[in-house]
XYZ file of C-alpha atoms in Angstrom:
348
model
C 30.166 140.905 -6.258
C 28.240 142.216 -2.901
C 29.686 141.589 0.553
C 26.550 138.710 0.759
C 27.661 136.805 -2.141
C 31.295 137.052 -1.384
C 29.815 135.595 2.009
C 27.435 133.106 0.369
C 30.640 132.176 -1.876
C 33.177 131.586 0.921
C 30.388 129.730 2.896
C 29.660 127.232 -0.375
C 33.702 126.705 -1.238
C 33.869 125.422 2.737
C 30.840 122.601 2.279
C 32.747 121.655 -0.379
C 35.442 121.028 0.583
C 33.988 118.702 3.576
C 31.990 117.075 1.197
C 31.399 113.270 1.794
C 32.690 112.897 -1.353
C 35.649 114.452 -1.455
C 36.187 113.321 2.511
C 36.446 110.035 0.679
C 38.593 110.439 -2.022
C 40.957 111.995 0.793
C 41.266 109.140 2.439
C 44.438 106.952 2.392
C 43.045 103.886 2.005
C 40.872 103.882 -0.618
C 42.590 102.389 -2.879
C 42.894 99.290 -0.861
C 39.728 99.218 0.305
C 38.780 98.515 -4.105
C 41.730 96.258 -4.660
C 40.482 94.697 -1.676
C 37.153 94.197 -3.356
C 38.281 92.835 -6.475
C 40.607 90.228 -4.960
C 37.499 88.996 -2.826
C 35.389 89.128 -6.032
C 38.114 87.200 -7.945
C 38.453 84.167 -5.568
C 35.456 84.045 -4.512
C 34.712 83.306 -8.457
C 38.100 80.871 -9.117
C 38.461 79.251 -5.729
C 35.940 76.098 -4.933
C 35.237 77.099 -0.903
C 36.559 80.640 -0.731
C 33.822 81.612 0.765
C 32.381 79.484 3.492
C 32.894 80.167 7.140
C 36.020 77.667 7.808
C 38.173 79.365 4.563
C 37.464 82.785 5.574
C 38.577 82.107 9.154
C 42.143 80.534 7.595
C 42.310 83.958 5.714
C 41.607 85.892 8.618
C 44.386 84.652 10.448
C 46.723 84.695 7.693
C 45.985 88.467 7.801
C 45.995 88.971 11.540
C 49.845 87.527 11.358
C 50.502 90.174 8.811
C 48.366 92.931 10.110
C 49.624 92.398 13.593
C 53.152 93.647 12.263
C 51.452 95.627 9.253
C 49.969 98.351 12.101
C 52.891 99.949 13.817
C 55.323 99.726 10.432
C 52.424 101.576 8.797
C 52.685 104.304 11.603
C 56.742 104.255 11.482
C 55.880 104.430 7.426
C 53.887 107.998 7.785
C 56.053 109.035 10.609
C 58.460 109.117 7.510
C 60.894 106.019 8.431
C 61.521 102.239 7.922
C 62.408 99.210 10.130
C 64.169 96.585 8.114
C 65.007 94.496 11.369
C 60.606 93.875 12.365
C 60.916 90.709 10.794
C 63.819 88.704 12.745
C 62.786 90.767 15.478
C 60.145 88.820 16.164
C 62.452 85.485 16.379
C 63.996 87.869 18.560
C 61.223 88.331 20.922
C 60.551 85.135 20.708
C 63.887 83.368 21.221
C 64.447 85.216 24.333
C 61.119 84.078 26.435
C 61.931 80.821 25.342
C 65.280 80.844 25.831
C 65.020 82.815 30.033
C 61.938 81.250 31.024
C 64.264 77.488 30.179
C 67.506 78.163 31.224
C 65.869 80.220 34.943
C 63.440 77.130 35.105
C 61.184 80.350 35.925
C 57.190 80.877 35.024
C 56.698 81.611 31.828
C 54.963 84.526 32.274
C 58.632 86.078 33.541
C 60.029 85.144 30.608
C 56.780 87.000 28.694
C 57.895 89.555 30.562
C 61.551 89.917 30.103
C 61.170 89.620 26.232
C 58.911 93.247 26.302
C 61.967 95.045 28.019
C 63.982 93.034 25.239
C 62.561 94.137 22.206
C 60.887 97.613 23.624
C 64.747 98.268 24.611
C 65.840 97.039 20.893
C 62.670 99.442 19.235
C 64.033 102.311 21.465
C 67.985 101.593 20.380
C 66.110 102.106 16.751
C 65.024 104.913 17.429
C 67.480 106.841 19.641
C 70.566 105.304 16.777
C 68.510 107.157 13.998
C 67.848 110.442 15.514
C 70.702 111.419 17.754
C 73.698 110.083 13.961
C 71.042 111.655 11.178
C 71.965 108.094 9.144
C 69.215 106.681 6.796
C 66.606 104.624 8.668
C 67.839 102.578 6.409
C 71.373 101.858 7.270
C 70.083 101.789 10.838
C 68.221 98.815 10.969
C 69.952 96.821 7.559
C 72.971 96.953 10.633
C 70.319 96.365 13.519
C 68.976 93.035 10.728
C 72.483 91.723 10.445
C 73.064 92.170 14.071
C 69.799 90.118 15.224
C 70.090 87.904 12.545
C 73.401 86.990 13.685
C 72.288 87.279 17.574
C 69.621 84.951 17.405
C 71.966 81.649 15.967
C 74.994 82.420 17.773
C 73.044 82.997 20.873
C 70.511 80.190 20.578
C 73.574 77.128 19.786
C 75.152 78.659 22.386
C 72.164 77.799 25.004
C 71.066 75.003 23.218
C 73.473 73.548 21.521
C 71.109 73.393 18.567
C 69.453 76.051 15.744
C 66.210 75.590 17.712
C 64.892 76.261 21.911
C 63.635 73.895 24.023
C 60.468 72.669 24.733
C 58.684 74.502 26.802
C 55.472 73.290 26.915
C 55.279 71.693 30.584
C 56.551 74.918 32.354
C 54.368 76.945 35.146
C 52.582 79.651 33.499
C 52.812 77.979 29.567
C 48.380 77.194 29.468
C 47.983 80.334 30.658
C 49.967 82.230 28.473
C 49.338 80.376 25.617
C 45.314 81.058 25.816
C 46.238 85.040 26.270
C 49.104 84.702 22.299
C 47.837 81.514 20.953
C 43.942 80.168 21.701
C 41.148 79.542 19.262
C 37.886 80.586 20.471
C 35.175 78.951 19.453
C 31.851 80.843 17.969
C 29.032 79.044 16.304
C 30.541 77.034 14.430
C 33.422 78.582 13.913
C 37.460 78.305 15.173
C 38.716 82.060 16.116
C 42.207 83.112 16.498
C 42.918 85.305 19.006
C 45.926 87.215 16.604
C 42.734 88.394 15.074
C 41.305 89.758 17.750
C 44.815 91.375 18.750
C 45.080 92.797 15.205
C 41.802 94.155 15.334
C 42.415 96.284 18.533
C 45.554 97.015 17.549
C 43.920 98.842 14.565
C 41.324 100.262 16.843
C 44.173 101.717 19.199
C 46.666 102.891 16.295
C 43.618 104.635 14.332
C 42.834 106.313 17.879
C 46.243 108.054 17.775
C 46.038 108.769 14.708
C 42.776 110.622 14.798
C 42.176 111.472 17.957
C 45.808 112.311 19.867
C 48.339 115.140 19.335
C 50.765 112.661 18.948
C 49.131 111.340 15.608
C 49.630 114.739 15.125
C 53.121 114.863 15.775
C 53.765 111.302 14.289
C 52.186 112.940 10.373
C 53.909 116.380 10.992
C 57.150 114.451 11.732
C 56.792 112.717 8.391
C 55.770 115.084 6.063
C 58.652 117.844 7.203
C 60.357 117.128 10.040
C 62.031 120.333 9.862
C 58.742 122.129 9.757
C 57.466 119.886 12.157
C 60.936 120.892 14.618
C 60.019 125.079 14.288
C 56.696 124.915 16.059
C 57.742 122.705 19.063
C 57.203 118.462 18.000
C 59.069 116.544 19.877
C 60.844 114.396 16.924
C 62.903 112.556 18.739
C 60.140 111.174 21.522
C 58.161 110.651 18.331
C 60.462 108.692 16.318
C 61.699 106.479 19.292
C 58.270 106.195 20.209
C 57.305 104.922 16.345
C 59.828 102.466 16.792
C 59.064 101.149 20.090
C 55.844 100.764 18.998
C 56.979 98.783 15.799
C 58.785 96.251 18.736
C 55.466 96.188 20.654
C 53.897 94.549 18.017
C 56.804 92.252 17.443
C 56.454 90.910 21.238
C 52.803 90.069 20.344
C 54.225 88.130 17.048
C 57.008 86.976 18.870
C 55.089 85.171 21.651
C 52.249 84.558 18.939
C 54.702 82.156 17.484
C 56.405 80.704 20.679
C 53.464 79.306 22.192
C 51.530 78.194 19.054
C 54.461 75.655 17.839
C 55.882 75.135 21.474
C 59.886 75.743 20.209
C 61.353 78.493 18.186
C 63.803 78.440 14.891
C 66.746 80.764 15.418
C 66.900 81.647 11.433
C 62.933 82.237 10.726
C 61.439 85.681 10.300
C 64.027 87.192 7.822
C 62.220 88.828 4.622
C 59.170 89.378 7.137
C 60.239 92.514 7.636
C 59.575 93.014 3.189
C 56.386 91.778 4.099
C 55.008 94.124 6.853
C 56.143 96.916 4.405
C 54.351 95.841 1.209
C 50.749 95.595 3.443
C 51.226 99.108 4.922
C 51.267 100.113 0.817
C 49.262 99.011 -0.069
C 47.202 100.075 2.611
C 47.639 103.296 1.002
C 51.427 104.843 3.198
C 53.462 106.913 1.215
C 57.374 105.898 0.697
C 58.046 109.179 2.137
C 56.115 109.419 4.915
C 53.367 112.306 5.643
C 50.656 109.712 4.491
C 48.579 106.742 5.367
C 45.985 105.244 8.194
C 46.310 101.798 10.321
C 43.239 101.038 8.573
C 45.024 100.793 5.058
C 47.381 98.243 6.902
C 44.119 96.184 7.904
C 43.159 95.505 4.186
C 46.981 95.596 3.045
C 47.236 92.203 4.991
C 43.434 91.245 4.407
C 44.190 91.591 0.553
C 48.010 89.477 1.691
C 45.604 87.106 3.745
C 43.473 86.355 0.335
C 45.696 86.529 -2.112
C 48.194 83.560 -0.760
C 45.025 81.811 0.998
C 43.136 82.199 -1.815
C 45.360 80.484 -4.311
C 45.617 77.614 -2.324
C 41.950 76.891 -2.337
C 42.156 78.050 -6.084
C 44.483 74.844 -6.035
C 47.311 76.707 -8.363
C 50.824 76.453 -7.678
C 52.153 78.615 -4.577
C 55.579 79.162 -6.332
C 52.845 82.128 -8.052
C 52.267 84.201 -4.859
C 55.286 85.916 -4.867
C 54.299 87.116 -8.571
C 50.593 88.069 -7.767
C 51.701 90.443 -4.769
C 54.656 92.126 -6.309
C 51.861 92.375 -8.875
C 49.579 94.008 -6.483
C 52.335 96.705 -4.727
C 52.483 97.672 -8.721
C 49.349 98.066 -8.843
C 48.001 99.594 -5.184
C 51.237 101.801 -5.357
C 49.231 102.887 -8.364
C 45.993 102.963 -7.988
C 47.057 104.908 -4.245
C 49.024 107.392 -6.297
C 45.700 108.017 -8.648
C 43.653 108.705 -6.203
C 45.536 110.969 -4.122
C 45.938 113.416 -7.523
C 42.859 113.282 -7.390
C 41.539 114.302 -3.921
C 44.206 117.242 -4.431
C 42.802 117.845 -7.789
C 38.522 118.370 -6.388
C 40.389 120.506 -2.800
């Protein structure tokens, strides 16, 4: 073969590697998008009123309450780690904000600020314990989960005398904080919860970090091969601590929404929600082994969760079946994601 022909063949190969079809097959969220379309069409056919604007807004709100946490959890999973304390950390964030405001008779924004510092500190603790001890993230965050569960209950009973916090709705700053974390915006004839905007904003920022920044390259690197990443100069410790603090930031937003939506917080809430966040990320294309996934995929996974939880209600089915459908979706999505990734690698 002549040099000209060889160069032409090489050019053709490069063109094939960047073709739209190959890019599409290589997207982590492809399987979840296909699944979301299937779930949407299914409930549109079997559930009366599912396609109404108010119903879709309800679905989006349910999705956003999961999606706000699913985004940072997805980034953490791409980085190769888990956080089993994420669910109760949301409750911790709300409890600290409420109890500090009430006990110190301060403006509620002071409690919100203290809550942010405490929540980020817990996230940093998880990351530092992980990197210093070299123990699996499962063990580290399981320990944090148990400690926070006990602290949430113990401190609430010690300070407030019951398992729930006192009302702070009459305190200065409550209305403005409620506007930021738990308000409802009217767009046309539809009322839109502000958590949906928080969710979309987090997805946009996380996608930008993953795809357009050096930190995004570090996240994929430490999730793919931590030792190799460290060998080429990736700051593994800083990256993992930052990822855990990202989960903590999401927990802070979710916790403030919980507090300013209901005014009081039950200390036992949040247990088990960490699994829902992980499920949303996995359905969205994140691999359990790390190094693969996307923020958009986590949003699609949360949307599937929202459609299923509310679609069952709109279809007037027994809600006891919800966990069955959630488990089935997890298995099907994992299999579909594995098939899509295998097809993408085969076309390279």
